[in-house]
Coordinates of C-alpha atoms in Angstrom, one line a residue:
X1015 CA -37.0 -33.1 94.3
X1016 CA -38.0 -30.2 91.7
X1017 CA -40.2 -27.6 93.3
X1018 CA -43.8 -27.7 92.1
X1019 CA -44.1 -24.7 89.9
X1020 CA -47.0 -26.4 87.8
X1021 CA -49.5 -23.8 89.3
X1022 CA -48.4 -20.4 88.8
X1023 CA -46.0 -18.5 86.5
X1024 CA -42.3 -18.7 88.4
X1025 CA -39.1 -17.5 88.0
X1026 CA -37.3 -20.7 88.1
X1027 CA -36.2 -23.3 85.3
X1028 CA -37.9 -26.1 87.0
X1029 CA -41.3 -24.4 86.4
X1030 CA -43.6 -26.3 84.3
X1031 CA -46.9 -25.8 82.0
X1032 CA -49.7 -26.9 83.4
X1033 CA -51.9 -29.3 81.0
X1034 CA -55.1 -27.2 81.2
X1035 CA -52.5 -24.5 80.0
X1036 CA -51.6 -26.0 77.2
X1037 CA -55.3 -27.7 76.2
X1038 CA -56.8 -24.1 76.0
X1039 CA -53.6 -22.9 73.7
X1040 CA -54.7 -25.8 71.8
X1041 CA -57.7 -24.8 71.3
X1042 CA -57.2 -21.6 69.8
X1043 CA -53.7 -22.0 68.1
X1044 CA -55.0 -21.4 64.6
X1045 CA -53.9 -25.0 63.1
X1046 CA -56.6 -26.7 61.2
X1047 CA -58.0 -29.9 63.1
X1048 CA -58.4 -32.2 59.7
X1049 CA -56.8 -35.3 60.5
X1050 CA -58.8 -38.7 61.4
X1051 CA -57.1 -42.0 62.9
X1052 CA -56.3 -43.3 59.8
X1053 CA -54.5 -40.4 58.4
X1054 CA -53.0 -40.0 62.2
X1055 CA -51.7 -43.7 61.7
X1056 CA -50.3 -43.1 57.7
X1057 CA -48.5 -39.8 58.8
X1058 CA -46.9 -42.5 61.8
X1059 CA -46.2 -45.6 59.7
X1060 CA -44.8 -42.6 56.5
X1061 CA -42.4 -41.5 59.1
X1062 CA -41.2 -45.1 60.0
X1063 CA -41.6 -47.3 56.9
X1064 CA -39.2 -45.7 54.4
X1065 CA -35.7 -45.4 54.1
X1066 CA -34.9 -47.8 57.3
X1067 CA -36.1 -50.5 54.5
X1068 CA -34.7 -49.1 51.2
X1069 CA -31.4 -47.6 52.4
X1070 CA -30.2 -48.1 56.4
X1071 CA -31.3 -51.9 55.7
X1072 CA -28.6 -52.1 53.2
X1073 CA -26.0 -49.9 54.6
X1074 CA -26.1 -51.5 57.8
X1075 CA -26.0 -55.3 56.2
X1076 CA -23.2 -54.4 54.2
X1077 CA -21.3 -52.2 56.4
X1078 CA -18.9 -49.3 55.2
X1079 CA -15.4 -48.2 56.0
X1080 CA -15.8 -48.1 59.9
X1081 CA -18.3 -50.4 60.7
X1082 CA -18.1 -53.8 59.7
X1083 CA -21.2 -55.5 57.7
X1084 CA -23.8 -57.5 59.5
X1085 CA -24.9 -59.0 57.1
X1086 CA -28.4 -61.1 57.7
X1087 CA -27.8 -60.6 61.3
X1088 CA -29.3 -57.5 60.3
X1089 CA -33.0 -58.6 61.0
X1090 CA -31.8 -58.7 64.5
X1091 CA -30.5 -55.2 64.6
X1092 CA -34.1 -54.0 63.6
X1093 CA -35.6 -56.1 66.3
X1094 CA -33.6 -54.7 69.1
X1095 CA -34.5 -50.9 68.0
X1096 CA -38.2 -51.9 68.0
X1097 CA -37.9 -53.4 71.3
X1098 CA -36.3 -50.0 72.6
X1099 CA -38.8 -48.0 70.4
X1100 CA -41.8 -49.9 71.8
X1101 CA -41.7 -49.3 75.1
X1102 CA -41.2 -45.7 74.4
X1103 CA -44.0 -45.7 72.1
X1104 CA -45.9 -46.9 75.1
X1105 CA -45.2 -43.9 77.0
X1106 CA -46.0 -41.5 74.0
X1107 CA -49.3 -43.1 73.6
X1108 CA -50.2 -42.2 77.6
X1109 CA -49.3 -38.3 76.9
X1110 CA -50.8 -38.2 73.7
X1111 CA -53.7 -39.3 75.0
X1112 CA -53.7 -36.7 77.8
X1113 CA -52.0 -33.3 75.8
X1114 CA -53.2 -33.4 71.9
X1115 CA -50.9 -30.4 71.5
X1116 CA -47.9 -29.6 68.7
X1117 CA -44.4 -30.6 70.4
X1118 CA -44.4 -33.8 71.7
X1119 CA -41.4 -34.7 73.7
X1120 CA -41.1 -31.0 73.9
X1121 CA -44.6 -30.5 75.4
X1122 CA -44.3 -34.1 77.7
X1123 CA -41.2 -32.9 79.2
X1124 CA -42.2 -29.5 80.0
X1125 CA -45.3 -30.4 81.9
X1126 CA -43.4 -33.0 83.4
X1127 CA -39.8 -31.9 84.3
X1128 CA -39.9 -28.7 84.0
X1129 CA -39.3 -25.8 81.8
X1130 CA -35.5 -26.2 81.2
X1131 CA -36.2 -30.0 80.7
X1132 CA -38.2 -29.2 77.7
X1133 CA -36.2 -26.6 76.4
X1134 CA -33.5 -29.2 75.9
X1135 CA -35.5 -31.5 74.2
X1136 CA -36.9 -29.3 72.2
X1137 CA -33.9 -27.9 70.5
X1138 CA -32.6 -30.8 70.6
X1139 CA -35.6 -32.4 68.1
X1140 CA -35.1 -28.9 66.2
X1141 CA -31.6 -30.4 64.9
X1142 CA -32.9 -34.4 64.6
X1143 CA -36.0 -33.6 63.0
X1144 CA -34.4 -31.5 60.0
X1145 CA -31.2 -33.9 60.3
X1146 CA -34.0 -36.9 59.4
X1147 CA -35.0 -34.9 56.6
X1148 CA -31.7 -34.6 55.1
X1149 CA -30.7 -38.5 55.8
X1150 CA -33.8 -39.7 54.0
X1151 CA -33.5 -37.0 51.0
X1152 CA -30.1 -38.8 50.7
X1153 CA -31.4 -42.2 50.5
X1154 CA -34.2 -41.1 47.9
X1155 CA -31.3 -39.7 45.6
X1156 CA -29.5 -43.2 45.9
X1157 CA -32.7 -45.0 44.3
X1158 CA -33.1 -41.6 42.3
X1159 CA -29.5 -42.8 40.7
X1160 CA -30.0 -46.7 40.6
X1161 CA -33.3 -45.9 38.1
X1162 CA -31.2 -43.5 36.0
X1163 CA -28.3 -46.0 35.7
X1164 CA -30.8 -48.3 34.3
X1165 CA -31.6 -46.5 31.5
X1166 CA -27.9 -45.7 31.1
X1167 CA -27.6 -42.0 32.0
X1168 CA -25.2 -41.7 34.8
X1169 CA -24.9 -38.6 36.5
X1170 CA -21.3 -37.4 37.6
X1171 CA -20.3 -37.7 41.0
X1172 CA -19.8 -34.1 41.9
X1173 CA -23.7 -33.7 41.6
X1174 CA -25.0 -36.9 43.4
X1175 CA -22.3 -37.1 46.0
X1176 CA -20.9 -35.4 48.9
X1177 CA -17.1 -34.6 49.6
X1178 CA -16.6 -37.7 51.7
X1179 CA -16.5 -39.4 48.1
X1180 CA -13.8 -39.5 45.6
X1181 CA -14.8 -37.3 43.3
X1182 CA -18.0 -35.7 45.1
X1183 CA -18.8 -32.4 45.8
X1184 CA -22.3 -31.9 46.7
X1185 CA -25.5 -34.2 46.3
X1186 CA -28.0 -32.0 44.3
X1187 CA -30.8 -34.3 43.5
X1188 CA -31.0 -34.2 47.7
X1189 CA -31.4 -30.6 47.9
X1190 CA -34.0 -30.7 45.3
X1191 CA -35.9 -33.2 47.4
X1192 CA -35.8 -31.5 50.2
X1193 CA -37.2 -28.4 48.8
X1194 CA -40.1 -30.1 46.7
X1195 CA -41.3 -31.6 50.0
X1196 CA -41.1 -28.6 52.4
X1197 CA -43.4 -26.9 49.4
X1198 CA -46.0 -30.0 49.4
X1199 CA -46.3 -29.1 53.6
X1200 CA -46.3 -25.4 53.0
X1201 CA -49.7 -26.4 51.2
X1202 CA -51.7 -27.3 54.6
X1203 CA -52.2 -30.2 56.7
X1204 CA -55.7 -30.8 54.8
X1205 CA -53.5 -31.6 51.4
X1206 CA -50.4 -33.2 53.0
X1207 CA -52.9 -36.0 54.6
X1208 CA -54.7 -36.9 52.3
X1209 CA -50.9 -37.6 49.9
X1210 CA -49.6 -39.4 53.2
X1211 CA -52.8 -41.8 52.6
X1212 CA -52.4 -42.4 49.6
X1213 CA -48.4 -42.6 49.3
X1214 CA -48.6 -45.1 52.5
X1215 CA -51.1 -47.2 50.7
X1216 CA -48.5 -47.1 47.8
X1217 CA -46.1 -48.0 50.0
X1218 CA -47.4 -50.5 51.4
X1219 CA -48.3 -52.4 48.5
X1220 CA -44.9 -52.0 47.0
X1221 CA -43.7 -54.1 50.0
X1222 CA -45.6 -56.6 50.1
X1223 CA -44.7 -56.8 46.5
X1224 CA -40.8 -56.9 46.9
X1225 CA -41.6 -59.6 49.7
X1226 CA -43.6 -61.8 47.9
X1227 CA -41.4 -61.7 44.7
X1228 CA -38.9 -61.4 46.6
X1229 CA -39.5 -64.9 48.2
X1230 CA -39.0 -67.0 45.6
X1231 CA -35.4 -65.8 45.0
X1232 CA -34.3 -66.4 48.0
X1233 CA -30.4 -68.4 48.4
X1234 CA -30.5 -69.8 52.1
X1235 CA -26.9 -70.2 51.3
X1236 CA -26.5 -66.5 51.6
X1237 CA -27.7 -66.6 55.5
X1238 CA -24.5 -68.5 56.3
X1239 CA -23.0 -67.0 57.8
X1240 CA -26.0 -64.8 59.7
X1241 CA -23.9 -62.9 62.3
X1242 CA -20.8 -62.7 59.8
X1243 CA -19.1 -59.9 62.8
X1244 CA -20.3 -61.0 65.9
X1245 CA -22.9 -59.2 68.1
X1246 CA -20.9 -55.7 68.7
X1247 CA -21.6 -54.8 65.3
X1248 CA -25.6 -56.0 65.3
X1249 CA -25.9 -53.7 68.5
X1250 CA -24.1 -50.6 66.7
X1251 CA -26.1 -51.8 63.8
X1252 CA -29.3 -51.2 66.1
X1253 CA -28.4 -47.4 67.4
X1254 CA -27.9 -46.8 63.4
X1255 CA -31.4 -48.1 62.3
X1256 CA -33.5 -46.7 65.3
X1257 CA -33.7 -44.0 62.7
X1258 CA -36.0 -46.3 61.4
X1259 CA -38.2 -47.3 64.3
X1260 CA -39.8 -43.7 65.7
X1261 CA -41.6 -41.8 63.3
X1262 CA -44.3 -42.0 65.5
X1263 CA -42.5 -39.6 67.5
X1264 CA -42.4 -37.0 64.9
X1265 CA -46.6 -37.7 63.9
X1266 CA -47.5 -37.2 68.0
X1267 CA -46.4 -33.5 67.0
X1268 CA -49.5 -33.4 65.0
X1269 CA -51.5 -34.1 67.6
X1270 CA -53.1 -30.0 67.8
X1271 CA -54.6 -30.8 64.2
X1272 CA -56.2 -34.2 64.7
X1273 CA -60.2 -34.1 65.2
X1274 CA -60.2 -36.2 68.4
X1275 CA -56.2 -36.2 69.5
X1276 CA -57.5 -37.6 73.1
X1277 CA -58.8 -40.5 71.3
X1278 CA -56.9 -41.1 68.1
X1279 CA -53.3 -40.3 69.1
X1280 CA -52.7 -43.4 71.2
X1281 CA -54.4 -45.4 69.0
X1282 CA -52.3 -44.2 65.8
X1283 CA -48.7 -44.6 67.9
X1284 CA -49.4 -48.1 68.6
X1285 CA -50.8 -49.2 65.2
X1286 CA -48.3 -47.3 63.1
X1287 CA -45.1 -49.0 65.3
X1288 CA -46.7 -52.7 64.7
X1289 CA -47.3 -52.2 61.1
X1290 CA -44.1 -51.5 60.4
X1291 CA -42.4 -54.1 62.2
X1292 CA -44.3 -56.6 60.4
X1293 CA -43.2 -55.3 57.3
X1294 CA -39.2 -54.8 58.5
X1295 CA -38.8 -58.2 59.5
X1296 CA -40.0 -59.6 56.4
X1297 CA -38.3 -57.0 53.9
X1298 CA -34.8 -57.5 55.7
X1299 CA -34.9 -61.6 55.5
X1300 CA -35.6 -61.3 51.7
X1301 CA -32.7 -58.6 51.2
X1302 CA -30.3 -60.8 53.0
X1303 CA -31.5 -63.9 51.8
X1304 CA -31.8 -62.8 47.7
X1305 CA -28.2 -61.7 48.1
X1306 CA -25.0 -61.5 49.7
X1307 CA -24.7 -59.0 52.4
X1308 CA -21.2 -58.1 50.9
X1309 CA -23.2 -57.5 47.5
X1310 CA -25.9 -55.1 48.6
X1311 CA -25.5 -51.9 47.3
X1312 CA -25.5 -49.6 50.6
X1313 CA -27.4 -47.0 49.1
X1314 CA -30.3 -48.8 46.5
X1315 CA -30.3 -52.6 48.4
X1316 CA -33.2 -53.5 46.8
X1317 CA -32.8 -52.7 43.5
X1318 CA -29.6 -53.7 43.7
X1319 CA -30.4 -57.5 44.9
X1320 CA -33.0 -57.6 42.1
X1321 CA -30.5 -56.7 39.4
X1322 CA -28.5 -59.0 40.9
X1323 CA -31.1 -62.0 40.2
X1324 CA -31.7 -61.2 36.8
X1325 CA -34.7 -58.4 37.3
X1326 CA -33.4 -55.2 36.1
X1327 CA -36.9 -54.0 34.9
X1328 CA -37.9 -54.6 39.0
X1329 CA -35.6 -53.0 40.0
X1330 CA -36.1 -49.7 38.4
X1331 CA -40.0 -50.3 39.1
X1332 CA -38.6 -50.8 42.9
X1333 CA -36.5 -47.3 42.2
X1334 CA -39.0 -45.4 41.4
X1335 CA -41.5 -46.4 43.5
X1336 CA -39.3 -46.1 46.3
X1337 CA -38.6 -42.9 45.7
X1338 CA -42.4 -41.9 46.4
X1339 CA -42.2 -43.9 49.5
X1340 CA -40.2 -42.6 51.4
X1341 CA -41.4 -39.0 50.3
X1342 CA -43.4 -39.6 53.5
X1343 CA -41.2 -40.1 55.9
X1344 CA -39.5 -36.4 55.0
X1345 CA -42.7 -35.1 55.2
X1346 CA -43.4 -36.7 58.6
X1347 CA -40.1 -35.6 59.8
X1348 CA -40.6 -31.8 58.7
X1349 CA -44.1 -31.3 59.6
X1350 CA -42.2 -32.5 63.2
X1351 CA -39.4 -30.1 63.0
X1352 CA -41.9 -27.3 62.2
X1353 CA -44.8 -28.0 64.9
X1354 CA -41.8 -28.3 67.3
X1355 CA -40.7 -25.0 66.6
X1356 CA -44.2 -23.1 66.3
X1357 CA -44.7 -24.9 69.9
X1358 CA -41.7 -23.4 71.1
X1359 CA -41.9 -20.2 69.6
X1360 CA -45.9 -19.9 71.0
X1361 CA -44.4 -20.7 74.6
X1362 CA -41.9 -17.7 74.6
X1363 CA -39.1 -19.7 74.4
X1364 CA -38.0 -18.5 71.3
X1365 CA -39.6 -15.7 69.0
X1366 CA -43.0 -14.9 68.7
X1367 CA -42.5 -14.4 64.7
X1368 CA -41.6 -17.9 64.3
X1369 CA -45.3 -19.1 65.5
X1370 CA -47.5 -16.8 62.8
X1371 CA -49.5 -19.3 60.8
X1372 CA -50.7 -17.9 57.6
X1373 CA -54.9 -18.7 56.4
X1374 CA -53.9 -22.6 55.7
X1375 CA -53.5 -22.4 59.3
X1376 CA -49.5 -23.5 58.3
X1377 CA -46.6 -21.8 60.1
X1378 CA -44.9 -21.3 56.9
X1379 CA -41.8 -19.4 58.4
X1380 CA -40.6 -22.4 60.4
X1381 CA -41.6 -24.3 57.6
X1382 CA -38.8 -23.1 54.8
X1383 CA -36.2 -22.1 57.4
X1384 CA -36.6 -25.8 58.6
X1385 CA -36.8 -27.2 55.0
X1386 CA -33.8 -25.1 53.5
X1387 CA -31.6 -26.2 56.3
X1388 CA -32.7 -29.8 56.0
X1389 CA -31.5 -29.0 51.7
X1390 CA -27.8 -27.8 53.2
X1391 CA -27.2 -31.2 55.8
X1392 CA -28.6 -33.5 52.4
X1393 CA -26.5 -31.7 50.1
X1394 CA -22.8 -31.8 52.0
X1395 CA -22.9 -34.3 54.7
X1396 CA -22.5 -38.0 54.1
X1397 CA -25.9 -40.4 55.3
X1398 CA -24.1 -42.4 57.9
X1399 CA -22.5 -39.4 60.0
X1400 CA -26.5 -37.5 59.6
X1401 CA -28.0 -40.9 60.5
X1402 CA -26.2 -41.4 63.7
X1403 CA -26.5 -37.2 64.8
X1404 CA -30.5 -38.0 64.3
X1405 CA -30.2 -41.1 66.6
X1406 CA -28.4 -39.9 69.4
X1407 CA -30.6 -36.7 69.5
X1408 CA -33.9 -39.3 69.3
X1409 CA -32.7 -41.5 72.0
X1410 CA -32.3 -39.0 74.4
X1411 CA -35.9 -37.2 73.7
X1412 CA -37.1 -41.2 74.1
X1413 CA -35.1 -41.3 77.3
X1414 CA -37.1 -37.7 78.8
X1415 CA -40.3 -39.2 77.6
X1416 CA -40.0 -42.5 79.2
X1417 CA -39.2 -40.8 82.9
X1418 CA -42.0 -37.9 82.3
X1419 CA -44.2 -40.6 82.1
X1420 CA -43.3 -42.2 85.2
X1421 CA -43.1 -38.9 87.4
X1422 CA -47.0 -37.6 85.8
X1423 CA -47.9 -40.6 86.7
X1424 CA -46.8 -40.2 90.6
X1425 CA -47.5 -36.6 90.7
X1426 CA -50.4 -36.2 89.0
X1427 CA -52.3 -39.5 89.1
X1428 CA -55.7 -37.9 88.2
X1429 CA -55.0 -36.5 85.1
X1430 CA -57.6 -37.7 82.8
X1431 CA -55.8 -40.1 80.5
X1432 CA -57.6 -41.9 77.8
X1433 CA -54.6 -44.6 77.7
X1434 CA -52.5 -46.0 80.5
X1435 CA -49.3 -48.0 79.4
X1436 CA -49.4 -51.3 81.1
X1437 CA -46.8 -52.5 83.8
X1438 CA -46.0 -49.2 85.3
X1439 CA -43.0 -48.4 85.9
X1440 CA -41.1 -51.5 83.6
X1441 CA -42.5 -50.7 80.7
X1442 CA -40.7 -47.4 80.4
X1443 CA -37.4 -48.5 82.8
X1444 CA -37.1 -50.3 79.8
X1445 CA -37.8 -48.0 77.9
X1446 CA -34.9 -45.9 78.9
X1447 CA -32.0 -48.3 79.4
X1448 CA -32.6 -49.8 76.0
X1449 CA -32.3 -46.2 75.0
X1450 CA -29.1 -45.6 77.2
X1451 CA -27.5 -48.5 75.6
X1452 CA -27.9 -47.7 72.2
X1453 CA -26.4 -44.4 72.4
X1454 CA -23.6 -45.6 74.3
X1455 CA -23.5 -47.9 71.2
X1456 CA -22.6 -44.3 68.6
X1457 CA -19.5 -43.1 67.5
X1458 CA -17.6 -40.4 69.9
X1459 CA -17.6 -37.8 67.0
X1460 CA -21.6 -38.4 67.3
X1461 CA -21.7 -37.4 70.9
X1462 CA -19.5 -34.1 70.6
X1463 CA -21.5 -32.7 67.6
X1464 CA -24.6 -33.2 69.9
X1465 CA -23.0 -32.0 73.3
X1466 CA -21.9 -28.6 70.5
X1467 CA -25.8 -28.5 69.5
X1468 CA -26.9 -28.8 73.1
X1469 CA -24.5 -26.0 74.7
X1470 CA -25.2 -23.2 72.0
X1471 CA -28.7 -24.3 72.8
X1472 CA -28.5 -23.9 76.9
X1473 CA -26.8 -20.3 75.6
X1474 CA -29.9 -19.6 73.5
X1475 CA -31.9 -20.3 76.5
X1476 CA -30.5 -18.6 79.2
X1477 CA -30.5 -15.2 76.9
X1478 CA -33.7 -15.4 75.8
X1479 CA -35.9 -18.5 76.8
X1480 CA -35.9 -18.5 80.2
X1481 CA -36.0 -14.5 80.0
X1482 CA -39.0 -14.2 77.3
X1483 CA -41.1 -17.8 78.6
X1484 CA -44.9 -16.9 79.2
X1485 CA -44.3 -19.5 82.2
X1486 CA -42.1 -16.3 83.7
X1487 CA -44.3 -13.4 85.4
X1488 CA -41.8 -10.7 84.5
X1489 CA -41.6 -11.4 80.5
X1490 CA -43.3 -9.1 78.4
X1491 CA -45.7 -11.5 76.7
X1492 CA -46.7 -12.6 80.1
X1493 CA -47.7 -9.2 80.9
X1494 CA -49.7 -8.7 77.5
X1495 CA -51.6 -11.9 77.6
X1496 CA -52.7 -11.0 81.0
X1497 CA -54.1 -7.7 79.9
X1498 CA -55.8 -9.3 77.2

């Protein structure tokens, strides 16, 4: 059992931050408190309603040169990842609900498990954050491409794709993306809300739209056959469109500037995941059933299946509109990777400098660090091999969540906590061996680029973290903050 370091600073790696700790560092952290339930829930249903429908949807039905296409079997794959992603949403909701503080897994696992616990899963969201970022600037330069096309400019290849393509080079449009978004979030929380609102509404709508036209193009004879590759493939399918199911994850990091975070965060986490399941299951049957999986285009499969019916004015409407859709998820994403950072940074564990926050109350350093490396991953690293890095890194954050959740709730069974997951402990059990099983379901090149990440992190750590954490009595910002 870990030693209880939870009440005094220690020099072990087991210690952990106690919640009153971090609730007072809350308090006066200098981000703006500006976001209500419904922006809480856009900023959640932005991160997962995006390019799960409008690109993984596709790529996944349709399959690419190592994984075999789905096809409408697809709808399944998306069900299992919500499955696995609601049972860790669950568990978020409970520690939202008790620590409304930037970090999220970081900050659950810490208070939880222990210091070097939530070191590791805070560099480890460092990487899948900005990796998300990159995958989804990817997928907007896809649509970006099918609209163009439409009008009959076609861009050459060694702009809009990467090496891994005959005659690629390096996707520009993505870089662009990525560096338009991280300015709109260098702008403050205030502006970047209220444009989640309305882009989600926009969003939204444009669904529903591509559903309910969508409907009366449907080919049942394209469902046969539904599970064209059997069910190995719909599981793998599953680990690759998780990316698709957890942007609640990255909102909880917003937690420090909600206006109530006890009351709106758990609230938010469960609303944005059922909303967008809704919408997933319906989007994915009218993909699948408007054309052939081996027909989708893998990058634009929804204007592709409307061209394919005869609607090539949709689908540049569906293009562009798509394109402002899943703006939101990369801004979810790198407002995570950022608060993640500026948690980290204000716990010791890596530099002071990185946590300044300028007058917008926006920690603009970590900001365009995190945004210009999110440009480099979009612009020389194909979607698939990102998408799959970004899962494996997820999955295991969802895995530390789930078993913080059931240790607080044995150790420290009278914390306040303004929701309680139901079924304690199945709920997150399941939680965690849907989450083992999907990972074990991702490529071995996947797991060695993490297990790289995750060693040059423990390295980082061990040299500095553990050496410069306010949680250690010897480190000199321990000694300052005492004397002040």
């Amino acid at each position: 059992m870990m030693p209880d370091t939870s009440k005094t600073p220690s020099h072990s790696v087991w210690r952990r931050k106690p919640v009153s700790d971090m609730t007072e560092e809350a308090a006066r952290s200098g981000l703006h408190k500006s976001l209500g339930l419904w922006q809480l829930t856009a900023i959640g249903v932005g991160g997962i309603i995006g390019v799960g429908i409008f690109s993984l949807a596709g790529l996944v039905a349709h399959g690419d040169a190592a994984n075999p296409g789905v096809g409408p079997a697809v709808l399944i794959s998306f069900l299992i990842a919500g499955l696995a992603s609601a049972a860790a949403a669950l568990s978020y909701a409970e520690f939202a609900g008790m620590i409304p503080r930037a970090g999220s897994a970081y900050s659950y696992g810490y208070v939880a498990l222990g210091e070097v616990v939530g070191w590791f899963i805070g560099w480890d969201l460092l990487l899948e954050y900005v990796a998300i970022v990159a995958v989804v600037a990817i997928g907007i330069s896809g649509y970006l491409d099918a609209f163009l096309s439409g009008f009959g400019i076609h861009l050459p290849l060694s702009v809009t794709e990467t090496a891994d393509v005959p005659g690629g080079a390096i996707n520009v449009p993505a870089i662009v993306i990525c560096l338009l978004v991280t300015f709109l979030l260098s702008r403050g929380t205030q502006t970047f809300g209220r444009f989640e609102l309305v882009a989600v509404a926009i969003k939204i709508a444009l669904i529903l739209g591509i559903v309910g036209l969508g409907i009366f193009y449907i080919n049942t004879e394209n469902y046969d056959p539904f599970m064209p590759s059997g069910f190995g493939p719909v599981f793998t399918g599953a680990a690759t469109v998780f990316f698709a199911v957890f942007g609640y994850d990255a909102m909880s990091t917003a937690a420090e500037e909600a206006k109530d975070g006890r009351k709106h965060m758990p609230k938010a986490i469960i609303l944005s995941l059922i909303i967008a399941m809704l919408l997933y299951v319906a989007a994915t049957l009218v993909l699948t059933g408007m054309q052939n999986y081996t027909e989708i285009d893998p990058k634009a499969g929804f204007a592709s299946a409307f061209t394919g019916v005869g609607l090539p004015v949709v689908a540049a409407i569906i293009s562009v509109f798509a394109v402002l859709s899943i703006l939101t998820v990369m801004l979810t994403f790198l407002l995570g990777a950022t608060r993640v950072w500026f948690s980290m940074s204000r716990d010791g564990l890596l530099p002071g400098w990185f946590s300044k926050v300028d007058r917008r109350g926006v920690p603009q350093r970590v900001t365009w660090i995190a945004g210009i490396a999110s440009a480099f991953f979009a612009g020389v690293f194909p979607i698939r091999a990102v998408a799959d890095l970004t899962n494996i890194g997820i999955l295991a954050a969802f895995v530390v969540v789930c078993v913080a959740v059931i240790v607080f709730r044995y150790t420290k069974p009278d914390a306040p906590r303004t929701f309680r997951l139901p079924f304690m402990p199945v709920v997150p059990i399941i939680g965690v061996g849907f989450s083992l099983f999907l990972i074990s379901q991702l490529h071995w090149e996947t797991w060695l680029r993490f297990a790289v990440w995750l060693v040059i992190g423990l390295i980082i750590y061990f040299l500095y973290g553990r050496r410069h954490s306010l949680m250690n009595p010897d480190s000199p910002r321990h000694r300052a903050e005492e004397k002040s």
